[in-house]
């Protein structure tokens, strides 16, 4: 196996280190909040050298963005149920499970903090929003391609995601299935 094939292979030590670092970040955000820990503290918690983190991510903000995007993509992938109503209901239910799960509030606080912190953090927040908006747009474009009327991505953010985020950020949970379906129904 050549070096390039080794680099692309999923799993192995690299994946394990990435998972340990991501978990360390999530735990530290949950315990201390955004901006209250260093790369060195992440490295110590993950059991890796801080140089490994800098080599792989370059900066704490880039690492934080990667953590948030990885969690969003793993826990709340864009569904394809065959209808926009089904896609939005499935997606909203996935997001609700993620943001109310054990690490969900920490990841949600991270996304909010990235959007409002220094220039590098603001860019990381913008990158996070741009990627998630792109993914939402893919789901919405599929619906339009099927001939269904579909809202735009910002309407999904405003009418489905924002109310759920506010309820979690201000500890106004639970996000019941009826509440989530009602958000989708009002949008459509």
PDB file of C-alpha atoms in Angstrom:
ATOM      1  CA  UNK A   1       0.000   0.000   0.000  1.00  0.00           C
ATOM      2  CA  UNK A   2       1.460   3.371  -0.959  1.00  0.00           C
ATOM      3  CA  UNK A   3       1.457   6.497   1.266  1.00  0.00           C
ATOM      4  CA  UNK A   4      -1.523   8.090  -0.500  1.00  0.00           C
ATOM      5  CA  UNK A   5      -3.689   4.985   0.004  1.00  0.00           C
ATOM      6  CA  UNK A   6      -2.678   4.881   3.672  1.00  0.00           C
ATOM      7  CA  UNK A   7      -3.699   8.525   4.128  1.00  0.00           C
ATOM      8  CA  UNK A   8      -7.160   7.960   2.616  1.00  0.00           C
ATOM      9  CA  UNK A   9      -7.935   4.792   4.555  1.00  0.00           C
ATOM     10  CA  UNK A  10     -10.852   5.398   6.922  1.00  0.00           C
ATOM     11  CA  UNK A  11     -10.443   4.376  10.523  1.00  0.00           C
ATOM     12  CA  UNK A  12      -7.128   3.584  12.115  1.00  0.00           C
ATOM     13  CA  UNK A  13      -5.093   5.829  14.378  1.00  0.00           C
ATOM     14  CA  UNK A  14      -5.942   9.054  12.557  1.00  0.00           C
ATOM     15  CA  UNK A  15      -9.686   8.522  12.956  1.00  0.00           C
ATOM     16  CA  UNK A  16      -9.219   7.538  16.592  1.00  0.00           C
ATOM     17  CA  UNK A  17      -7.175  10.683  17.310  1.00  0.00           C
ATOM     18  CA  UNK A  18      -9.753  12.829  15.515  1.00  0.00           C
ATOM     19  CA  UNK A  19     -12.568  11.304  17.573  1.00  0.00           C
ATOM     20  CA  UNK A  20     -10.624  11.789  20.828  1.00  0.00           C
ATOM     21  CA  UNK A  21      -9.909  15.436  19.995  1.00  0.00           C
ATOM     22  CA  UNK A  22     -13.536  16.083  18.983  1.00  0.00           C
ATOM     23  CA  UNK A  23     -14.773  14.502  22.225  1.00  0.00           C
ATOM     24  CA  UNK A  24     -12.306  16.550  24.275  1.00  0.00           C
ATOM     25  CA  UNK A  25     -13.525  19.777  22.613  1.00  0.00           C
ATOM     26  CA  UNK A  26     -17.170  18.868  23.212  1.00  0.00           C
ATOM     27  CA  UNK A  27     -16.504  18.082  26.874  1.00  0.00           C
ATOM     28  CA  UNK A  28     -14.526  21.288  27.428  1.00  0.00           C
ATOM     29  CA  UNK A  29     -17.233  23.413  25.828  1.00  0.00           C
ATOM     30  CA  UNK A  30     -19.830  21.718  28.014  1.00  0.00           C
ATOM     31  CA  UNK A  31     -17.761  22.328  31.153  1.00  0.00           C
ATOM     32  CA  UNK A  32     -16.268  25.758  30.478  1.00  0.00           C
ATOM     33  CA  UNK A  33     -17.979  27.315  27.491  1.00  0.00           C
ATOM     34  CA  UNK A  34     -16.474  28.689  24.313  1.00  0.00           C
ATOM     35  CA  UNK A  35     -13.189  30.571  24.603  1.00  0.00           C
ATOM     36  CA  UNK A  36     -12.313  29.207  28.019  1.00  0.00           C
ATOM     37  CA  UNK A  37      -9.765  26.581  27.021  1.00  0.00           C
ATOM     38  CA  UNK A  38      -6.654  26.251  24.895  1.00  0.00           C
ATOM     39  CA  UNK A  39      -5.346  23.854  22.275  1.00  0.00           C
ATOM     40  CA  UNK A  40      -2.997  22.541  24.972  1.00  0.00           C
ATOM     41  CA  UNK A  41      -5.928  21.686  27.222  1.00  0.00           C
ATOM     42  CA  UNK A  42      -7.737  19.957  24.348  1.00  0.00           C
ATOM     43  CA  UNK A  43      -4.575  17.979  23.597  1.00  0.00           C
ATOM     44  CA  UNK A  44      -4.102  16.962  27.223  1.00  0.00           C
ATOM     45  CA  UNK A  45      -7.733  15.856  27.539  1.00  0.00           C
ATOM     46  CA  UNK A  46      -7.518  13.904  24.252  1.00  0.00           C
ATOM     47  CA  UNK A  47      -4.156  12.351  25.130  1.00  0.00           C
ATOM     48  CA  UNK A  48      -2.364  13.740  22.058  1.00  0.00           C
ATOM     49  CA  UNK A  49       0.383  16.283  21.461  1.00  0.00           C
ATOM     50  CA  UNK A  50      -0.757  19.835  20.811  1.00  0.00           C
ATOM     51  CA  UNK A  51       1.464  19.812  17.715  1.00  0.00           C
ATOM     52  CA  UNK A  52      -0.808  17.072  16.334  1.00  0.00           C
ATOM     53  CA  UNK A  53      -3.780  19.400  16.664  1.00  0.00           C
ATOM     54  CA  UNK A  54      -1.990  22.326  15.037  1.00  0.00           C
ATOM     55  CA  UNK A  55      -0.714  20.104  12.220  1.00  0.00           C
ATOM     56  CA  UNK A  56      -4.182  18.725  11.465  1.00  0.00           C
ATOM     57  CA  UNK A  57      -6.417  21.760  12.096  1.00  0.00           C
ATOM     58  CA  UNK A  58      -4.069  24.765  12.147  1.00  0.00           C
ATOM     59  CA  UNK A  59      -5.988  26.746  14.780  1.00  0.00           C
ATOM     60  CA  UNK A  60      -8.483  26.333  17.585  1.00  0.00           C
ATOM     61  CA  UNK A  61     -11.217  28.053  15.537  1.00  0.00           C
ATOM     62  CA  UNK A  62     -10.696  25.664  12.622  1.00  0.00           C
ATOM     63  CA  UNK A  63     -10.873  22.724  15.023  1.00  0.00           C
ATOM     64  CA  UNK A  64     -14.057  24.083  16.599  1.00  0.00           C
ATOM     65  CA  UNK A  65     -15.662  24.543  13.190  1.00  0.00           C
ATOM     66  CA  UNK A  66     -14.703  20.993  12.246  1.00  0.00           C
ATOM     67  CA  UNK A  67     -16.229  19.670  15.473  1.00  0.00           C
ATOM     68  CA  UNK A  68     -19.499  21.515  14.884  1.00  0.00           C
ATOM     69  CA  UNK A  69     -19.765  20.501  11.214  1.00  0.00           C
ATOM     70  CA  UNK A  70     -18.817  16.896  11.875  1.00  0.00           C
ATOM     71  CA  UNK A  71     -21.445  16.623  14.610  1.00  0.00           C
ATOM     72  CA  UNK A  72     -24.113  18.250  12.449  1.00  0.00           C
ATOM     73  CA  UNK A  73     -23.353  16.052   9.466  1.00  0.00           C
ATOM     74  CA  UNK A  74     -23.110  12.826  11.451  1.00  0.00           C
ATOM     75  CA  UNK A  75     -26.190  13.397  13.583  1.00  0.00           C
ATOM     76  CA  UNK A  76     -28.382  15.375  11.206  1.00  0.00           C
ATOM     77  CA  UNK A  77     -27.630  14.361   7.601  1.00  0.00           C
ATOM     78  CA  UNK A  78     -29.874  15.680   4.855  1.00  0.00           C
ATOM     79  CA  UNK A  79     -32.690  13.152   4.389  1.00  0.00           C
ATOM     80  CA  UNK A  80     -34.193  12.102   1.062  1.00  0.00           C
ATOM     81  CA  UNK A  81     -37.654  10.682   1.781  1.00  0.00           C
ATOM     82  CA  UNK A  82     -39.167  11.547  -1.593  1.00  0.00           C
ATOM     83  CA  UNK A  83     -41.150  14.604  -0.469  1.00  0.00           C
ATOM     84  CA  UNK A  84     -40.252  18.007   0.951  1.00  0.00           C
ATOM     85  CA  UNK A  85     -42.652  17.516   3.864  1.00  0.00           C
ATOM     86  CA  UNK A  86     -41.051  14.172   4.719  1.00  0.00           C
ATOM     87  CA  UNK A  87     -37.535  15.551   4.287  1.00  0.00           C
ATOM     88  CA  UNK A  88     -38.208  18.553   6.537  1.00  0.00           C
ATOM     89  CA  UNK A  89     -39.957  16.483   9.217  1.00  0.00           C
ATOM     90  CA  UNK A  90     -37.140  13.931   9.255  1.00  0.00           C
ATOM     91  CA  UNK A  91     -34.459  16.607   9.268  1.00  0.00           C
ATOM     92  CA  UNK A  92     -36.156  18.616  12.035  1.00  0.00           C
ATOM     93  CA  UNK A  93     -36.557  15.494  14.179  1.00  0.00           C
ATOM     94  CA  UNK A  94     -32.860  14.631  13.672  1.00  0.00           C
ATOM     95  CA  UNK A  95     -31.779  18.137  14.648  1.00  0.00           C
ATOM     96  CA  UNK A  96     -34.047  18.080  17.716  1.00  0.00           C
ATOM     97  CA  UNK A  97     -32.520  14.767  18.862  1.00  0.00           C
ATOM     98  CA  UNK A  98     -29.013  16.117  18.318  1.00  0.00           C
ATOM     99  CA  UNK A  99     -29.415  19.441  20.118  1.00  0.00           C
ATOM    100  CA  UNK A 100     -31.217  17.895  23.091  1.00  0.00           C
ATOM    101  CA  UNK A 101     -28.826  14.929  23.382  1.00  0.00           C
ATOM    102  CA  UNK A 102     -25.999  14.691  25.908  1.00  0.00           C
ATOM    103  CA  UNK A 103     -23.541  16.897  23.977  1.00  0.00           C
ATOM    104  CA  UNK A 104     -26.103  18.811  21.934  1.00  0.00           C
ATOM    105  CA  UNK A 105     -26.291  22.007  23.975  1.00  0.00           C
ATOM    106  CA  UNK A 106     -22.480  22.259  24.006  1.00  0.00           C
ATOM    107  CA  UNK A 107     -22.307  21.925  20.216  1.00  0.00           C
ATOM    108  CA  UNK A 108     -25.142  24.448  19.815  1.00  0.00           C
ATOM    109  CA  UNK A 109     -23.356  26.909  22.112  1.00  0.00           C
ATOM    110  CA  UNK A 110     -20.203  26.352  20.057  1.00  0.00           C
ATOM    111  CA  UNK A 111     -21.978  27.207  16.807  1.00  0.00           C
ATOM    112  CA  UNK A 112     -23.410  30.384  18.349  1.00  0.00           C
ATOM    113  CA  UNK A 113     -20.069  31.387  19.837  1.00  0.00           C
ATOM    114  CA  UNK A 114     -18.221  30.843  16.560  1.00  0.00           C
ATOM    115  CA  UNK A 115     -20.661  33.184  14.857  1.00  0.00           C
ATOM    116  CA  UNK A 116     -19.976  36.036  17.232  1.00  0.00           C
ATOM    117  CA  UNK A 117     -16.304  35.823  18.211  1.00  0.00           C
ATOM    118  CA  UNK A 118     -13.232  37.655  16.815  1.00  0.00           C
ATOM    119  CA  UNK A 119     -12.434  37.842  13.110  1.00  0.00           C
ATOM    120  CA  UNK A 120     -11.128  34.276  12.809  1.00  0.00           C
ATOM    121  CA  UNK A 121     -14.056  32.950  14.825  1.00  0.00           C
ATOM    122  CA  UNK A 122     -16.530  34.948  12.737  1.00  0.00           C
ATOM    123  CA  UNK A 123     -15.029  33.436   9.591  1.00  0.00           C
ATOM    124  CA  UNK A 124     -15.328  29.974  11.148  1.00  0.00           C
ATOM    125  CA  UNK A 125     -18.970  30.710  11.999  1.00  0.00           C
ATOM    126  CA  UNK A 126     -19.601  31.961   8.472  1.00  0.00           C
ATOM    127  CA  UNK A 127     -18.013  28.800   7.066  1.00  0.00           C
ATOM    128  CA  UNK A 128     -20.224  26.678   9.312  1.00  0.00           C
ATOM    129  CA  UNK A 129     -23.387  28.524   8.229  1.00  0.00           C
ATOM    130  CA  UNK A 130     -22.383  28.418   4.557  1.00  0.00           C
ATOM    131  CA  UNK A 131     -21.827  24.654   4.606  1.00  0.00           C
ATOM    132  CA  UNK A 132     -25.087  23.927   6.415  1.00  0.00           C
ATOM    133  CA  UNK A 133     -26.996  26.291   4.109  1.00  0.00           C
ATOM    134  CA  UNK A 134     -25.456  24.541   1.095  1.00  0.00           C
ATOM    135  CA  UNK A 135     -26.619  21.192   2.442  1.00  0.00           C
ATOM    136  CA  UNK A 136     -30.130  22.502   3.094  1.00  0.00           C
ATOM    137  CA  UNK A 137     -30.199  23.967  -0.412  1.00  0.00           C
ATOM    138  CA  UNK A 138     -29.389  20.536  -1.871  1.00  0.00           C
ATOM    139  CA  UNK A 139     -32.441  19.065  -0.113  1.00  0.00           C
ATOM    140  CA  UNK A 140     -34.643  21.960  -1.259  1.00  0.00           C
ATOM    141  CA  UNK A 141     -33.367  21.766  -4.849  1.00  0.00           C
ATOM    142  CA  UNK A 142     -34.235  18.042  -4.933  1.00  0.00           C
ATOM    143  CA  UNK A 143     -37.800  18.937  -3.972  1.00  0.00           C
ATOM    144  CA  UNK A 144     -38.007  21.546  -6.733  1.00  0.00           C
ATOM    145  CA  UNK A 145     -36.600  19.023  -9.218  1.00  0.00           C
ATOM    146  CA  UNK A 146     -39.503  16.712  -8.238  1.00  0.00           C
ATOM    147  CA  UNK A 147     -41.900  19.579  -9.012  1.00  0.00           C
ATOM    148  CA  UNK A 148     -42.695  20.420  -5.401  1.00  0.00           C
ATOM    149  CA  UNK A 149     -42.824  23.995  -4.147  1.00  0.00           C
ATOM    150  CA  UNK A 150     -40.053  24.398  -1.588  1.00  0.00           C
ATOM    151  CA  UNK A 151     -39.088  27.191   0.795  1.00  0.00           C
ATOM    152  CA  UNK A 152     -35.647  28.730   0.595  1.00  0.00           C
ATOM    153  CA  UNK A 153     -32.874  27.745   2.997  1.00  0.00           C
ATOM    154  CA  UNK A 154     -33.240  30.875   5.122  1.00  0.00           C
ATOM    155  CA  UNK A 155     -36.939  30.155   5.624  1.00  0.00           C
ATOM    156  CA  UNK A 156     -35.995  26.714   6.972  1.00  0.00           C
ATOM    157  CA  UNK A 157     -33.484  28.367   9.298  1.00  0.00           C
ATOM    158  CA  UNK A 158     -35.992  31.009  10.443  1.00  0.00           C
ATOM    159  CA  UNK A 159     -39.071  28.823  10.842  1.00  0.00           C
ATOM    160  CA  UNK A 160     -37.724  25.426  11.874  1.00  0.00           C
ATOM    161  CA  UNK A 161     -34.176  25.593  13.221  1.00  0.00           C
ATOM    162  CA  UNK A 162     -34.192  28.962  15.002  1.00  0.00           C
ATOM    163  CA  UNK A 163     -37.196  28.180  17.236  1.00  0.00           C
ATOM    164  CA  UNK A 164     -35.665  24.847  18.243  1.00  0.00           C
ATOM    165  CA  UNK A 165     -32.266  26.448  18.923  1.00  0.00           C
ATOM    166  CA  UNK A 166     -33.849  29.177  21.059  1.00  0.00           C
ATOM    167  CA  UNK A 167     -35.767  26.616  23.115  1.00  0.00           C
ATOM    168  CA  UNK A 168     -32.577  24.666  23.819  1.00  0.00           C
ATOM    169  CA  UNK A 169     -30.382  27.720  24.455  1.00  0.00           C
ATOM    170  CA  UNK A 170     -32.901  29.078  26.951  1.00  0.00           C
ATOM    171  CA  UNK A 171     -33.688  25.666  28.462  1.00  0.00           C
ATOM    172  CA  UNK A 172     -37.277  25.642  27.177  1.00  0.00           C
ATOM    173  CA  UNK A 173     -37.298  21.974  26.203  1.00  0.00           C
ATOM    174  CA  UNK A 174     -38.687  19.399  25.418  1.00  0.00           C
ATOM    175  CA  UNK A 175     -38.967  19.554  21.676  1.00  0.00           C
ATOM    176  CA  UNK A 176     -41.921  17.234  21.242  1.00  0.00           C
ATOM    177  CA  UNK A 177     -42.781  15.563  17.932  1.00  0.00           C
ATOM    178  CA  UNK A 178     -45.999  17.617  17.797  1.00  0.00           C
ATOM    179  CA  UNK A 179     -44.063  20.853  18.273  1.00  0.00           C
ATOM    180  CA  UNK A 180     -41.549  19.907  15.555  1.00  0.00           C
ATOM    181  CA  UNK A 181     -44.265  18.847  13.106  1.00  0.00           C
ATOM    182  CA  UNK A 182     -46.071  22.117  13.812  1.00  0.00           C
ATOM    183  CA  UNK A 183     -42.960  24.087  12.832  1.00  0.00           C
ATOM    184  CA  UNK A 184     -42.792  22.209   9.519  1.00  0.00           C
ATOM    185  CA  UNK A 185     -46.532  22.585   8.898  1.00  0.00           C
ATOM    186  CA  UNK A 186     -46.417  26.346   9.464  1.00  0.00           C
ATOM    187  CA  UNK A 187     -43.489  26.700   7.055  1.00  0.00           C
ATOM    188  CA  UNK A 188     -45.132  24.660   4.317  1.00  0.00           C
TER     189      UNK A 188
END
